Coordinates of C-alpha atoms and ligand atoms in Angstrom, one line a residue:
M211 CA 9.5 0.1 -12.4
G212 CA 8.4 -3.3 -12.7
L213 CA 11.0 -4.8 -10.4
T214 CA 10.5 -2.4 -7.6
G215 CA 6.7 -2.5 -8.1
L216 CA 6.9 -6.4 -7.8
F217 CA 8.8 -6.0 -4.7
L218 CA 6.3 -3.5 -3.3
I219 CA 3.4 -6.0 -4.1
T220 CA 5.2 -8.7 -2.2
F221 CA 5.5 -6.2 1.0
L222 CA 1.6 -5.4 0.6
I223 CA 1.1 -9.2 0.9
V224 CA 2.9 -9.5 4.2
H225 CA 1.4 -6.4 5.3
A226 CA -2.0 -7.1 4.8
S227 CA -1.4 -10.7 6.3
I228 CA 0.0 -9.4 9.6
N229 CA -2.5 -6.6 9.8
G230 CA -5.3 -9.1 9.1
M231 CA -4.8 -10.4 12.5
I232 CA -6.8 -7.7 14.0
W233 CA -9.8 -9.8 13.2
F234 CA -8.6 -13.0 15.3
N235 CA -10.8 -11.6 18.1
D236 CA -8.3 -12.0 20.9
G237 CA -7.6 -8.0 21.7
G238 CA -4.9 -7.7 19.5
V239 CA -2.7 -10.2 21.0
T240 CA -1.6 -12.2 18.1
F241 CA -1.3 -9.0 15.8
N242 CA 0.9 -7.4 18.6
K243 CA 3.1 -10.3 18.8
W244 CA 3.7 -10.3 15.0
A245 CA 4.0 -6.7 14.8
H246 CA 6.6 -6.8 17.5
F247 CA 8.5 -9.6 15.7
M248 CA 8.4 -7.5 12.5
G249 CA 9.9 -4.6 14.3
T250 CA 12.6 -6.1 16.3
N251 CA 13.8 -9.0 13.9
L252 CA 17.3 -8.1 12.6
I253 CA 16.7 -9.4 9.2
I254 CA 13.3 -7.8 8.9
R255 CA 14.8 -4.2 10.0
I256 CA 17.5 -4.7 7.2
M257 CA 14.8 -5.5 4.8
E258 CA 12.9 -2.5 5.9
I259 CA 15.7 -0.2 4.4
G260 CA 15.3 -2.3 1.1
L261 CA 11.7 -1.5 1.3
F262 CA 12.1 2.2 1.9
L263 CA 14.9 2.3 -1.0
G264 CA 12.6 0.3 -3.3
L265 CA 9.9 2.8 -2.5
I266 CA 12.1 5.8 -3.1
I267 CA 13.3 4.2 -6.7
H268 CA 10.0 3.5 -7.6
V269 CA 8.8 6.9 -7.2
A270 CA 11.7 8.5 -8.5
D271 CA 11.6 6.3 -11.8
G272 CA 7.9 6.8 -12.2
L273 CA 8.4 10.8 -12.2
M274 CA 11.2 10.5 -14.5
L275 CA 9.1 8.5 -16.9
Y276 CA 6.3 10.9 -16.5
F277 CA 8.4 13.9 -17.5
Q278 CA 10.2 12.1 -20.2
N279 CA 6.7 11.3 -21.9
R280 CA 5.9 14.7 -21.4
S281 CA 8.9 16.4 -23.0
A282 CA 8.8 13.8 -25.6
R283 CA 5.9 15.8 -27.2
P284 CA 6.4 19.4 -26.0
V285 CA 3.8 20.4 -28.5
K286 CA 0.3 18.5 -27.7
Y287 CA -1.5 16.8 -30.6
V288 CA -4.3 19.0 -31.8
Y289 CA -6.6 16.0 -31.3
T290 CA -6.1 12.9 -29.4
D291 CA -8.5 10.4 -28.5
S292 CA -6.5 8.9 -25.7
A293 CA -9.6 6.8 -24.3
A294 CA -9.3 4.8 -27.6
N295 CA -5.9 3.8 -26.8
S296 CA -5.5 3.4 -23.2
S297 CA -7.5 3.5 -20.2
W298 CA -8.1 6.3 -17.8
Y299 CA -6.0 4.6 -15.0
S300 CA -2.8 3.8 -17.2
R301 CA -2.6 7.5 -18.2
S302 CA -3.1 8.8 -14.6
M303 CA -0.4 6.6 -12.8
A304 CA 1.5 9.5 -11.9
L305 CA -1.6 11.2 -10.3
L306 CA -2.5 7.9 -8.5
G307 CA 1.1 7.3 -7.5
T308 CA 1.4 11.0 -6.1
L309 CA -2.1 10.4 -4.2
I310 CA -0.7 7.0 -2.6
L311 CA 2.5 8.9 -1.5
L312 CA 0.5 11.6 0.4
F313 CA -1.5 8.7 1.9
L314 CA 2.0 7.0 2.9
V315 CA 3.3 10.3 4.6
I316 CA 0.3 10.5 6.9
H317 CA 0.3 6.6 7.3
L318 CA 3.8 6.7 8.4
Y319 CA 3.4 9.6 10.6
H320 CA 0.4 7.5 12.3
F321 CA 2.3 4.4 13.0
W322 CA 5.9 4.0 11.9
M323 CA 7.0 7.2 13.3
R324 CA 5.5 6.2 16.9
T325 CA 6.7 2.6 16.8
R326 CA 10.1 3.5 15.7
F327 CA 10.6 7.2 17.2
T328 CA 8.2 8.6 19.7
G329 CA 7.1 5.3 21.4
I330 CA 3.8 4.0 21.9
E331 CA 4.3 3.1 25.9
S332 CA 1.3 5.4 26.9
Y333 CA -1.0 2.8 25.3
G334 CA -0.1 0.2 28.0
V335 CA 0.4 -3.5 27.1
D336 CA -2.1 -6.1 26.0
A337 CA -3.3 -9.3 27.7
D338 CA 0.2 -11.0 26.9
G339 CA 2.2 -8.1 28.3
Q340 CA 3.3 -7.2 24.6
E341 CA 3.5 -3.6 23.8
N342 CA 0.0 -2.6 22.3
L343 CA 0.1 -1.4 18.7
Y344 CA -3.4 -2.7 18.3
A345 CA -4.6 -0.1 20.9
V346 CA -2.8 2.6 18.7
M347 CA -4.6 1.5 15.7
K348 CA -8.0 1.6 17.6
D349 CA -7.2 5.1 18.8
V350 CA -6.1 6.5 15.4
F351 CA -9.3 5.2 13.6
Q352 CA -11.6 6.7 16.2
N353 CA -11.5 10.1 13.9
P354 CA -13.9 9.4 11.0
I355 CA -11.7 11.8 8.7
V356 CA -8.6 9.7 9.1
V357 CA -10.8 6.7 8.2
I358 CA -12.0 8.4 5.1
I359 CA -8.3 9.2 4.0
Y360 CA -7.4 5.7 4.5
V361 CA -10.3 4.2 2.5
A362 CA -9.3 7.0 -0.3
G363 CA -5.8 6.1 -0.2
C364 CA -6.8 2.2 -0.6
F365 CA -9.0 3.3 -3.4
S366 CA -5.9 5.1 -5.1
L367 CA -4.0 2.0 -4.4
F368 CA -6.6 -0.2 -6.3
W369 CA -6.6 1.9 -9.4
H370 CA -2.8 2.0 -9.5
L371 CA -2.3 -1.8 -9.0
L372 CA -5.0 -2.4 -11.7
H373 CA -2.7 -1.0 -14.2
G374 CA 0.5 -1.5 -12.4
F375 CA 0.3 -5.1 -11.9
K376 CA 0.3 -6.6 -15.3
S377 CA 2.4 -3.7 -16.5
A378 CA 5.3 -4.8 -14.0
F379 CA 5.4 -8.3 -15.9
Q380 CA 5.4 -6.7 -19.3
S381 CA 8.1 -4.1 -18.4
L382 CA 10.3 -7.2 -17.4
G383 CA 9.5 -9.2 -20.4
L384 CA 7.8 -11.8 -18.5
N385 CA 4.5 -11.7 -20.7
H386 CA 3.8 -14.3 -23.0
L387 CA 0.8 -15.0 -25.2
K388 CA 0.0 -18.1 -23.3
Y389 CA 0.3 -16.5 -19.9
N390 CA -1.1 -13.1 -20.4
E391 CA -4.7 -13.9 -19.6
V392 CA -3.6 -15.6 -16.2
I393 CA -1.4 -12.5 -15.4
E394 CA -4.2 -10.2 -16.1
V395 CA -6.9 -12.1 -14.0
T396 CA -4.6 -12.5 -11.2
G397 CA -3.6 -8.4 -11.4
I398 CA -7.4 -7.9 -11.4
A399 CA -8.1 -10.2 -8.4
F400 CA -5.1 -8.8 -6.5
S401 CA -5.8 -5.2 -7.2
I402 CA -9.5 -5.6 -5.8
V403 CA -8.8 -8.1 -2.7
V404 CA -5.8 -6.6 -1.2
P405 CA -7.0 -2.9 -1.1
F406 CA -10.3 -3.8 0.0
I407 CA -8.8 -5.7 2.8
F408 CA -6.9 -2.8 3.8
A409 CA -10.0 -0.5 3.5
M410 CA -11.8 -2.8 5.8
M411 CA -9.2 -2.3 8.5
P412 CA -9.9 1.4 9.5
V413 CA -13.5 0.9 8.8
C414 CA -14.1 -2.2 11.2
L415 CA -11.6 -0.6 13.8
H416 CA -13.9 2.5 13.8
F417 CA -17.0 0.7 14.0
G418 CA -15.8 -2.2 16.3
W419 CA -16.8 -4.8 13.7
G420 CA -15.1 -8.1 14.4
V421 CA -12.2 -6.4 16.4
Ligands
LIG68 C1 -5.3 0.8 5.2 C2 -5.0 0.1 6.2 C3 -3.6 -0.1 6.9 C4 -3.5 -0.2 8.0 C5 -4.5 -0.3 9.3 C6 -1.9 -0.2 8.3 C7 -1.3 -0.1 9.4 C8 0.1 -0.2 9.9 C9 0.8 -0.3 11.0 C10 0.1 -0.6 12.3 C11 2.0 0.0 10.7 C12 3.2 0.0 11.7 C13 3.9 -1.3 11.8 C14 5.0 -1.0 12.9 O1 5.9 -0.2 12.7 O2 5.6 -2.1 13.5 C15 2.3 0.1 9.2 C16 3.5 0.3 8.7 C17 3.6 0.6 7.3 N1 2.7 0.6 6.4 FE1 0.7 0.2 6.7 N2 -1.3 0.0 7.1 C18 -2.4 0.1 6.3 C19 -2.2 0.1 4.9 C20 -0.9 0.4 4.0 C21 -0.7 0.5 2.7 C22 -1.9 0.4 1.5 C23 0.5 0.7 2.4 C24 1.1 1.0 1.2 C25 0.7 1.3 0.0 C26 1.3 0.7 3.8 C27 2.5 1.0 3.9 C28 3.1 0.8 5.2 C29 4.8 1.0 5.2 C30 5.6 1.5 4.1 C31 5.0 1.0 6.6 C32 6.5 0.9 7.3 C33 6.9 -0.5 7.2 C34 7.8 -0.7 8.4 O3 7.5 -0.6 9.4 O4 9.0 -1.0 8.2 N3 0.4 0.2 4.6 N4 0.9 0.0 8.8

């Protein structure tokens, strides 16, 4: 879980950095250029297979853990004060992960399916003559319900990361009394900043703020 989790965290950094180029105020030219590079470069395409494998392993491992934990105690305790021993989000990783998975199915249908399979030619080209993924994003986020689904997806990601970030280091045995505080603070900052940047994308594209 820890290894695939950290791998997916790395993907989120790259994804947020490239998507953040929508705020360059250049009609999506820089964003489209990078998105095109990511979609056509052979090495990146091979890494994409790794990304999907990582995602599948992370989900399968998580579900296995969840069911193992449940079957380890088929008869529930008469009384548990779980709030005293763990946080709500650490006990709800499976639920949050499932919500993120639902979000991902909708998300891949919106963009990945189009860029890889059904095509985005109908959106024309940008000022640089490049295929216009930026125009697809603007179009998708005209629908306020889609914006709400994306913001909710980012919120689930925030809760999931809040526990998952530090947990990944612990699972890999990379925790140490000396560094635990740094890991914890970095994890909290990451869990807030990255999902917030993602959530602002559909919002800004919908309202035309800075894009
Ligand atoms: C909320 C704001 C987000 C926006 C506007 C956004 C936008 C996009 C776009 C435009 C693509 C297509 C790139 C391409 O095919 O060239 C894409 C792909 C993808 N996104 Fe997102 N994304 C967002 C959040 C997320 C989050 C939070 C996750 C993960 C939890 C995620 C996971 C993915 C994956 C797995 C792909 C496919 C990667 C690939 O093309 O290899 N995205 N996203």
